[in-house]
Amino acid sequence: MKAWLITLALLAALVVASLLIGVASMGDDPVWLMVVSRIPRTAAALLAGAGLALAGVVVQQVVQNRMVEPSFTGAPEASMLGLLAVMLLVPGMAVAGKMLVAAAAAMVGMLGYLALAARLPREDPMLLPIVGIVYGGVLGAVGVYIAWSADLMQSLGAWRLGEFSGVMIGRYEWLWAIAALAGLLYVIADRITILGLGETQARSLGLDYAQTRMLGLVVVSVITALVLVTVGAFPFVGLVAPNIVARWRGDNLRANLPLIAVGGGALLLAADVIGRIVRFPFEIPAATVIAVFGAAVFLWLLHAAPGRRHG
């Protein structure tokens, strides 16, 4: 109860700050500004952060490594490649179609990463995230080459650097699908937990390992596509939120999932609010803020990982 009270108090403070902080013209109607811009922007940050945090939990259970998150699996970069293909081949495709293509591409990218991960020794927890970063970098380089050749660098830049300044009513509603996906993950939380025990133990406990893993990866792919197409990519959210909650509250995944979702939303909303304050009236993209903070947390987690301790 105390953990929830602290988290909700922090979240309430961030929501109030998000609704009050920002640039406004003298002639803007305050009600119009709230309804059209500030409330949608706040909701978008909360939903995107919650979705990415939950996706991080699933990925960590699948690969049995808490140092991994969706942005370390090549999923965002593969999703961008799918979107580039759409813009080149079917530029008039509806948003729903773009999201389906982006989700399918993200799935292919993650399966490629899992194929690599299956060939790596698991003694060192640092190896999987490093390979994932390199793998994502290769996919990202391919995307940059294609975008440069097709004069689509502006679109690629918008996807790669997530921010919320363009969020308005009517331009973020797809993110509400994350709430339904969060509900699905809560229903299958026990099965996701068993995934983290490894294939042999999971099968011995009666779990359909392949089916559950595929369902989890589909959820991660869809969340990645929803966030990327709507507001862009954000690194480290799926790493930081689950690890902080696990260190604070232990490993009861079903009990932790709501707190992880709220924590991820609060984390991304805080990054957005900080980005608005640092160089007011200009804005620093939330992805930049979370990248700086997340990189520091990532290095700390690597240093604290049991496989990296010496002496």
XYZ file of C-alpha atoms in Angstrom:
311
model
C 0.000 0.000 0.000
C 2.821 2.415 0.874
C 4.480 1.788 -2.501
C 1.240 2.547 -4.300
C 0.647 5.729 -2.321
C 4.135 7.018 -3.090
C 3.807 6.118 -6.786
C 0.353 7.654 -7.173
C 1.394 10.842 -5.358
C 4.373 11.223 -7.693
C 2.184 10.492 -10.707
C -0.406 13.074 -9.631
C 2.298 15.714 -9.250
C 3.656 14.931 -12.720
C 0.186 15.083 -14.280
C -0.462 18.504 -12.721
C 2.938 19.749 -13.905
C 2.291 18.423 -17.411
C -1.071 20.183 -17.591
C 0.318 23.500 -16.371
C 3.751 23.735 -18.022
C 4.134 24.745 -21.641
C 4.101 27.592 -24.115
C 0.789 29.309 -24.790
C -0.129 32.346 -26.863
C -1.884 35.292 -25.257
C -5.062 34.651 -27.220
C -5.342 30.935 -26.492
C -8.469 29.811 -24.670
C -7.299 27.885 -21.557
C -10.070 25.303 -21.902
C -9.269 24.749 -25.578
C -5.560 24.435 -24.739
C -6.244 21.810 -22.079
C -8.688 19.729 -24.117
C -6.914 19.892 -27.467
C -3.267 19.786 -26.401
C -2.277 19.358 -22.744
C -4.603 16.489 -21.762
C -3.892 14.437 -24.938
C -0.163 15.047 -24.507
C -0.229 13.892 -20.898
C -2.310 10.822 -21.749
C 0.009 9.939 -24.652
C 3.098 10.043 -22.429
C 1.440 7.897 -19.753
C 0.158 5.307 -22.227
C 3.408 5.103 -24.196
C 5.494 4.785 -21.032
C 3.215 2.127 -19.553
C 3.255 0.116 -22.775
C 7.033 0.231 -23.177
C 7.572 -0.745 -19.529
C 5.268 -3.766 -19.869
C 6.899 -4.737 -23.160
C 10.244 -4.648 -21.354
C 9.009 -7.152 -18.755
C 7.917 -9.581 -21.464
C 11.222 -9.356 -23.343
C 13.199 -9.869 -20.140
C 11.204 -12.992 -19.300
C 11.588 -14.389 -22.808
C 15.381 -14.017 -22.880
C 15.822 -14.556 -19.118
C 17.917 -11.420 -18.767
C 16.913 -8.236 -16.954
C 19.433 -6.156 -18.866
C 17.417 -6.423 -22.102
C 14.471 -4.349 -23.277
C 12.638 -3.880 -26.622
C 15.064 -1.255 -27.937
C 17.894 -3.813 -27.470
C 16.185 -6.405 -29.681
C 16.115 -4.516 -32.971
C 12.321 -4.146 -32.742
C 12.148 -0.324 -33.193
C 14.689 -0.326 -36.032
C 12.946 -3.207 -37.814
C 9.641 -1.402 -37.352
C 11.130 1.699 -38.991
C 12.276 -0.430 -41.916
C 8.701 -1.637 -42.306
C 7.418 1.937 -42.293
C 10.025 2.981 -44.865
C 8.858 0.123 -47.093
C 5.273 1.372 -46.771
C 6.257 4.940 -47.668
C 8.142 3.722 -50.726
C 5.645 1.135 -51.976
C 2.225 2.156 -50.627
C 2.517 5.790 -49.483
C -1.230 6.254 -49.171
C -1.770 3.386 -46.702
C -4.045 4.151 -43.747
C -2.586 4.517 -40.263
C -4.005 1.153 -39.182
C -2.238 -0.540 -42.066
C 1.022 1.201 -41.257
C 0.811 -0.014 -37.683
C 0.173 -3.589 -38.786
C 3.182 -3.488 -41.109
C 5.317 -1.879 -38.391
C 4.235 -4.554 -35.891
C 4.996 -7.378 -38.333
C 8.424 -5.877 -39.067
C 9.113 -5.507 -35.326
C 8.263 -9.182 -34.857
C 10.681 -10.197 -37.614
C 13.374 -8.040 -36.039
C 12.873 -9.625 -32.614
C 12.908 -13.137 -34.022
C 16.231 -12.310 -35.655
C 17.570 -11.142 -32.305
C 16.310 -14.266 -30.544
C 18.054 -16.409 -33.152
C 21.291 -14.602 -32.304
C 20.646 -14.815 -28.566
C 20.168 -18.587 -28.742
C 23.791 -18.929 -29.864
C 25.281 -16.822 -27.074
C 26.613 -18.080 -23.723
C 24.461 -16.892 -20.828
C 27.106 -16.672 -18.099
C 27.724 -12.958 -18.650
C 24.510 -10.838 -18.424
C 26.284 -8.077 -20.333
C 26.535 -10.054 -23.564
C 22.867 -10.105 -24.577
C 22.279 -6.339 -24.335
C 25.554 -5.544 -26.120
C 24.700 -7.887 -28.993
C 21.225 -6.352 -29.102
C 22.620 -2.832 -29.314
C 24.954 -3.856 -32.153
C 22.130 -5.700 -33.936
C 19.832 -2.677 -33.639
C 22.639 -0.448 -34.866
C 23.043 -2.547 -38.011
C 19.299 -2.431 -38.732
C 19.311 1.298 -38.005
C 22.187 1.853 -40.440
C 20.238 0.041 -43.152
C 17.272 2.292 -42.414
C 19.407 5.427 -42.649
C 20.802 4.300 -46.011
C 17.329 3.635 -47.412
C 15.920 6.889 -46.031
C 18.871 8.887 -47.380
C 18.543 7.308 -50.810
C 14.789 7.945 -50.938
C 14.883 11.449 -49.373
C 12.969 10.244 -46.300
C 15.416 11.307 -43.608
C 12.882 13.700 -42.063
C 10.390 10.889 -41.500
C 13.091 8.594 -40.137
C 14.259 11.319 -37.777
C 10.736 11.787 -36.430
C 10.432 8.071 -35.665
C 13.872 7.769 -34.101
C 13.535 10.751 -31.751
C 10.336 10.359 -29.764
C 8.643 13.480 -28.447
C 5.151 14.721 -27.625
C 5.031 18.322 -28.863
C 2.900 17.345 -31.864
C 0.358 15.350 -29.861
C -3.154 16.777 -30.088
C -6.664 15.409 -29.828
C -7.265 13.119 -32.783
C -3.553 12.304 -33.169
C -2.847 9.954 -30.278
C -5.943 7.806 -29.724
C -4.366 4.619 -31.102
C -2.286 4.523 -27.923
C -5.382 3.593 -25.923
C -5.027 0.107 -27.401
C -2.104 -0.264 -24.980
C -4.631 -0.393 -22.126
C -6.224 -3.491 -23.678
C -2.812 -5.106 -24.186
C -1.931 -4.345 -20.560
C -5.088 -6.152 -19.495
C -4.118 -9.153 -21.617
C -0.657 -9.276 -20.031
C -2.199 -9.168 -16.568
C -4.436 -12.123 -17.431
C -1.472 -14.210 -18.631
C 0.996 -12.874 -16.029
C 1.543 -16.300 -14.467
C 2.403 -17.814 -17.846
C 4.810 -14.952 -18.579
C 6.456 -15.621 -15.210
C 6.966 -19.285 -16.089
C 8.604 -18.228 -19.374
C 11.402 -16.761 -17.287
C 12.246 -20.208 -15.922
C 13.434 -21.388 -19.332
C 11.973 -23.753 -21.884
C 12.755 -27.023 -20.114
C 11.245 -26.036 -16.780
C 8.308 -24.275 -18.424
C 7.378 -27.401 -20.368
C 7.761 -29.568 -17.259
C 5.193 -27.327 -15.559
C 2.733 -27.906 -18.393
C 3.145 -24.575 -20.188
C 2.867 -24.412 -23.959
C 6.190 -22.597 -24.186
C 6.186 -21.783 -27.905
C 2.614 -20.490 -27.893
C 3.086 -18.332 -24.787
C 6.368 -16.911 -26.055
C 4.812 -16.064 -29.410
C 1.843 -14.371 -27.725
C 4.201 -12.287 -25.604
C 6.273 -11.271 -28.623
C 3.138 -10.295 -30.549
C 2.135 -8.004 -27.686
C 5.621 -6.441 -27.632
C 5.549 -5.961 -31.421
C 2.155 -4.267 -31.370
C 3.136 -1.960 -28.499
C 6.361 -1.042 -30.308
C 4.426 -0.210 -33.486
C 1.719 1.773 -31.682
C 4.257 3.943 -29.873
C 6.613 4.346 -32.841
C 3.960 5.369 -35.367
C 2.214 7.731 -32.935
C 5.019 9.469 -31.019
C 8.343 7.864 -32.026
C 10.878 5.614 -30.298
C 11.971 5.905 -26.653
C 14.936 3.903 -25.308
C 15.427 2.412 -21.834
C 11.838 2.757 -20.530
C 11.378 -1.013 -20.724
C 14.661 -1.492 -18.875
C 14.436 1.096 -16.099
C 10.845 0.726 -14.881
C 10.782 -3.085 -14.472
C 14.203 -3.175 -12.791
C 13.374 -0.422 -10.313
C 10.088 -2.094 -9.373
C 11.716 -5.525 -9.062
C 14.443 -4.186 -6.765
C 11.857 -2.328 -4.713
C 9.044 -4.903 -4.588
C 10.566 -8.295 -5.442
C 9.716 -10.711 -8.249
C 5.953 -11.240 -7.953
C 5.150 -10.371 -11.566
C 1.364 -10.375 -11.256
C 1.521 -8.011 -8.274
C 4.178 -5.856 -9.944
C 2.626 -5.429 -13.403
C 0.287 -2.530 -12.466
C 3.123 -0.790 -10.629
C 5.473 -1.317 -13.583
C 2.896 0.187 -15.950
C 2.346 3.204 -13.707
C 6.092 3.568 -13.178
C 6.787 3.483 -16.915
C 4.122 6.095 -17.552
C 5.462 8.312 -14.785
C 9.018 7.923 -16.071
C 8.167 9.008 -19.603
C 5.894 11.815 -18.425
C 8.688 13.089 -16.164
C 11.068 13.057 -19.131
C 8.566 15.077 -21.157
C 8.042 17.615 -18.359
C 11.800 18.005 -17.823
C 12.274 18.480 -21.553
C 9.818 21.374 -21.465
C 11.517 23.059 -18.502
C 15.250 22.804 -19.243
C 15.292 25.306 -22.126
C 11.886 26.922 -21.763
C 10.202 28.125 -23.987
C 11.986 25.603 -26.259
C 11.665 21.851 -25.777
C 14.124 18.979 -25.557
C 12.583 15.745 -26.890
C 11.522 13.341 -24.157
C 13.541 10.601 -25.878
C 16.729 12.608 -25.320
C 15.986 13.107 -21.623
C 15.111 9.452 -21.035
C 18.169 8.335 -23.010
C 20.504 10.251 -20.684
C 18.809 9.002 -17.530
C 18.304 5.479 -18.848
C 21.923 5.124 -19.949
C 23.072 5.992 -16.438
C 20.693 3.442 -14.910
C 21.768 0.835 -17.475
C 25.435 1.274 -16.566
C 24.584 1.026 -12.880
C 22.602 -2.176 -13.458
C 25.479 -3.686 -15.421
C 27.907 -2.801 -12.650
C 25.591 -4.293 -10.020
C 24.788 -7.473 -11.988
C 26.037 -10.629 -10.186
C 27.967 -11.801 -13.246
C 29.960 -8.552 -13.330
C 31.059 -8.399 -9.688
C 34.700 -8.995 -8.915
C 36.733 -9.481 -5.787
